[in-house]
Amino acid sequence: MAFHPAGRSADLADSAPTTDATVTTVASVVGADTVPTDADAVTLRSVLSATPSLRLRLGDTTVDLVDSHAVLPDGTVVLAVDAMSPTGGLLVATRGRPGAVRLDVTQLIPVTVRSRVRAKAWVRGTARRFDPGSLDYCDSDTILSLLDLPPVALWAVEPAEVGIVRDSHRLTVDIGAYRAARPDPLAADEAGHLQHLAQRHRDVVDRLAALVEPALTARSTRIAPVAVDADGIVLRAERPDGHTDVRLPFARRVARGADLVEGLRTLLAGATRH
C-alpha cells in the first residue's frame, strides 16, 4: 500500500496528526524507522474502545471475548468474565501477577475492500477484580458501557505495556501517553458512517474523488471510503495490482458525529471548485 497526499503534499503533510490506522506515514513508506507519537496513543485507545471483540491470552490459553469489555478513562480495560468459568478460573490464578494478561485486537476496515487489516493492537497488563470505586472517576458514557456488559464478574486489566503493529512496524506506545489519550470522537460510529457513505451516497464519494490526483483515479478500478476520523476522511484508489490510500483533511476538526456532515460539505465545495 502507498500513501499519497492528494497531489498536495505540503498541505496534507502539515495537517493535524492522523488518528487513523489505515494511513501510513511518509517515513514508513520509505522504510525509515517509525517513532510512536501521541497520535499512535489515540489510535490505540480508539481501537480498544470501538472494537466489539478482543482476544484474551492467559499463558498458553487463548479466548475470544465478544461484547465483553469496556475501557475506563485512564485506559484500564474491564473484562466481563464469569469467575466460575474456565477462563474466570485462569484469571483468578493469574490475579495480581504483573504482565500475566495479554489482550489482542485486530482493527479491520469496515467496508468491503482488499487488505482490510488496518492495525493490530496489544495490551499486556495485570488482572485484578474490578473496584467499584473506579466509577467515581468515570464519565456517563463509560458507566453506560459498563452497564452494557454481561452480568458476571468484572476484571480490571491495568496496562503495563501497550502497542500497535501497522504496516509491518511494531510500535510500543508510551504508557503515559496511552493513559492520557482519549479515543477519536468518531471512533465508535466510524463503521456506520463509512458503510452509509459506501452504500447510500456513491455520488458523494465520486465527488470527493475529484480531490484525488487524476493520475491515481485514471488507473483505479474503484474509489472507496476506508476511514474517517475527527481530522479527515481516507479514500482508497484500488487498482488491479494494488491500492493507494489518500487522506483528505477537514477544514476544521470534527468534534462529534453530528458535525461530520459539515466537514464533508466543506470538502465537497472544494471538490466542486477543483
XYZ file of C-alpha atoms in Angstrom:
274
model
C 0.000 0.000 0.000
C 1.145 3.527 -0.701
C 0.080 6.758 0.924
C -0.494 9.688 -1.369
C -1.474 13.183 -0.164
C -3.909 14.004 -2.977
C -1.253 15.742 -5.021
C -0.822 18.466 -2.391
C 1.943 17.174 -0.166
C 2.687 20.477 1.571
C -0.935 20.978 2.651
C -1.653 17.469 3.872
C 1.699 16.532 5.299
C 1.476 19.528 7.639
C -2.103 18.838 8.693
C -3.070 17.648 12.168
C -1.620 14.232 13.078
C -3.810 11.417 11.838
C -5.517 9.156 14.336
C -6.366 6.592 11.728
C -4.545 3.329 11.400
C -5.058 2.801 7.666
C -2.793 5.605 6.556
C 0.938 5.037 6.571
C 3.268 7.896 7.296
C 5.776 9.107 4.725
C 8.563 7.762 6.946
C 7.198 4.207 6.904
C 6.725 4.264 3.131
C 10.394 4.927 2.523
C 11.439 2.369 5.108
C 12.618 4.772 7.807
C 12.320 3.919 11.477
C 8.956 4.798 12.977
C 8.723 6.549 16.331
C 5.479 6.315 18.334
C 3.586 9.597 18.678
C 0.605 10.819 20.658
C -1.454 10.040 17.536
C -0.482 6.373 17.951
C -1.773 6.504 21.525
C -5.083 7.937 20.271
C -5.253 5.198 17.635
C -4.686 2.548 20.268
C -7.377 3.964 22.547
C -9.756 4.251 19.578
C -9.169 0.647 18.530
C -9.767 -0.713 22.035
C -12.873 1.390 22.589
C -14.536 0.741 19.223
C -13.866 -2.963 18.743
C -16.691 -5.347 19.723
C -14.280 -8.204 20.399
C -10.790 -8.925 21.620
C -8.574 -11.921 22.259
C -7.575 -12.694 25.829
C -4.319 -14.601 26.337
C -3.536 -16.212 29.685
C -0.349 -18.225 29.388
C -0.987 -20.882 26.719
C -4.754 -20.318 26.764
C -6.475 -18.046 24.252
C -10.107 -16.948 24.491
C -12.084 -14.650 22.214
C -14.394 -12.283 24.108
C -17.302 -10.647 22.257
C -19.176 -7.639 23.654
C -17.492 -8.303 26.990
C -15.146 -5.380 27.583
C -15.088 -1.655 28.258
C -12.285 0.876 28.627
C -12.053 3.275 31.571
C -10.903 6.907 31.117
C -7.398 6.027 32.356
C -7.038 3.222 29.795
C -7.750 0.326 32.158
C -9.589 -2.424 30.281
C -12.529 -4.002 32.090
C -13.464 -7.586 31.179
C -16.735 -9.339 31.972
C -15.865 -12.989 32.631
C -17.759 -15.451 34.798
C -15.486 -16.289 37.720
C -16.857 -19.863 37.719
C -15.920 -20.479 34.061
C -12.553 -21.970 32.983
C -11.464 -18.523 31.779
C -12.549 -16.988 35.069
C -10.556 -19.624 36.908
C -7.451 -18.685 34.939
C -7.998 -15.010 35.751
C -8.262 -15.916 39.431
C -4.997 -17.883 39.157
C -3.154 -15.024 37.439
C -4.715 -12.235 39.507
C -2.082 -9.748 40.662
C 0.723 -11.253 38.580
C 2.434 -8.409 36.658
C 2.073 -8.701 32.888
C 0.349 -12.100 33.045
C -2.573 -10.985 30.873
C -2.373 -10.055 27.202
C -5.156 -8.562 25.094
C -5.013 -8.524 21.284
C -7.291 -6.661 18.873
C -7.279 -6.666 15.074
C -8.697 -3.481 13.570
C -10.439 -4.057 10.226
C -11.670 -1.594 7.621
C -15.473 -1.808 7.994
C -16.259 -1.800 4.255
C -15.646 -4.401 1.569
C -12.151 -3.842 0.179
C -8.988 -5.874 -0.188
C -6.345 -5.737 2.557
C -8.827 -4.903 5.297
C -6.442 -5.123 8.260
C -5.516 -1.620 9.415
C -3.611 -2.405 12.565
C -3.187 -4.850 15.402
C -3.234 -3.522 18.937
C -1.969 -5.274 22.050
C -2.047 -4.666 25.777
C -0.053 -6.540 28.386
C -1.053 -5.976 31.967
C -2.113 -7.177 35.382
C -5.581 -8.539 36.167
C -7.393 -7.552 39.339
C -11.002 -7.694 40.470
C -12.799 -4.534 39.351
C -13.013 -1.899 42.076
C -16.482 -0.246 42.106
C -14.766 2.857 43.465
C -13.422 3.385 39.942
C -16.892 4.545 38.949
C -16.242 7.813 40.774
C -13.755 8.725 38.041
C -15.865 7.603 35.074
C -17.988 9.763 32.801
C -21.583 8.864 31.985
C -20.674 7.181 28.674
C -18.159 4.904 30.394
C -20.667 3.996 33.097
C -23.234 3.108 30.423
C -20.684 0.929 28.628
C -20.006 -0.896 31.900
C -23.735 -1.406 32.454
C -23.968 -2.957 28.981
C -21.504 -5.704 29.917
C -22.812 -9.203 30.720
C -23.933 -9.530 34.380
C -20.926 -11.563 35.508
C -17.721 -10.854 37.408
C -15.779 -7.780 36.251
C -11.983 -7.815 35.991
C -9.740 -4.796 35.542
C -6.642 -5.226 33.395
C -4.171 -2.495 34.360
C -1.912 -1.892 31.317
C 1.826 -2.140 31.820
C 2.858 -2.264 28.153
C 0.840 -1.310 25.075
C 1.478 -1.009 21.368
C 0.305 -1.410 17.799
C 1.529 -3.232 14.710
C 0.917 -1.312 11.494
C 2.407 -1.733 8.021
C 4.851 -4.313 9.417
C 6.073 -1.808 12.040
C 5.715 -2.783 15.698
C 5.384 0.286 17.885
C 5.477 0.233 21.671
C 3.442 3.231 22.819
C 4.449 5.173 25.915
C 2.153 4.070 28.723
C 1.759 7.645 29.977
C 0.709 8.843 26.523
C -1.728 5.924 26.285
C -3.350 6.728 29.621
C -3.620 10.439 28.797
C -5.070 9.876 25.313
C -8.767 9.710 24.502
C -10.440 7.832 21.637
C -11.120 9.754 18.448
C -14.602 11.353 18.661
C -15.807 9.387 15.620
C -14.250 6.032 16.523
C -17.366 4.442 17.991
C -19.543 5.292 14.972
C -16.941 5.177 12.207
C -18.128 1.847 10.792
C -21.690 3.123 10.424
C -20.557 6.358 8.772
C -18.360 4.558 6.236
C -20.938 1.920 5.401
C -23.589 4.595 4.932
C -21.312 6.534 2.584
C -20.319 3.463 0.580
C -23.833 2.056 0.254
C -26.112 5.084 0.133
C -24.014 8.013 -1.102
C -21.927 6.797 -4.002
C -22.403 10.233 -5.578
C -20.664 11.895 -2.606
C -17.713 9.503 -2.847
C -17.418 10.160 -6.581
C -17.404 13.920 -5.986
C -14.755 13.608 -3.273
C -12.666 11.586 -5.714
C -12.219 14.811 -7.697
C -9.776 15.872 -4.960
C -7.583 12.863 -5.644
C -4.761 13.309 -8.138
C -6.117 12.421 -11.615
C -3.158 10.132 -12.284
C -4.371 7.911 -9.430
C -8.049 7.872 -10.331
C -7.293 7.256 -14.014
C -5.603 3.961 -13.137
C -8.077 2.904 -10.439
C -10.968 0.498 -10.785
C -12.810 1.850 -7.753
C -12.660 4.630 -5.165
C -13.899 3.621 -1.712
C -14.049 5.412 1.663
C -11.976 3.341 4.090
C -11.523 5.580 7.140
C -12.907 8.680 8.753
C -11.849 10.423 11.945
C -12.074 13.847 13.524
C -9.403 15.242 11.199
C -10.368 13.869 7.797
C -11.540 11.081 5.531
C -9.442 8.499 3.689
C -10.319 7.314 0.194
C -8.788 4.199 -1.319
C -7.994 4.130 -5.028
C -7.980 0.438 -5.954
C -6.035 -0.914 -8.927
C -5.735 -4.467 -10.232
C -2.195 -4.616 -8.840
C -2.694 -2.790 -5.538
C -4.148 0.346 -3.984
C -3.289 3.813 -2.730
C -4.887 5.484 0.300
C -5.422 9.233 0.049
C -6.216 11.338 3.098
C -8.448 14.397 2.654
C -8.281 16.633 5.770
C -11.284 18.540 7.031
C -11.036 22.323 7.213
C -11.804 22.091 10.937
C -11.586 19.215 13.387
C -14.881 17.366 13.750
C -15.737 17.145 17.432
C -18.771 14.841 17.103
C -20.621 12.740 14.579
C -23.258 15.428 14.082
C -20.555 17.745 12.680
C -19.350 15.217 10.120
C -21.864 16.381 7.511
C -20.441 19.898 7.669
C -16.902 18.579 7.306
C -17.880 16.582 4.223
C -19.851 19.519 2.832
C -16.756 21.727 3.013
C -14.721 19.072 1.215
C -17.413 18.765 -1.473
C -17.316 22.515 -2.014
C -13.585 22.227 -2.594
C -14.170 19.303 -4.971
C -16.640 21.418 -6.968
C -14.107 24.249 -7.274
C -11.431 21.748 -8.192
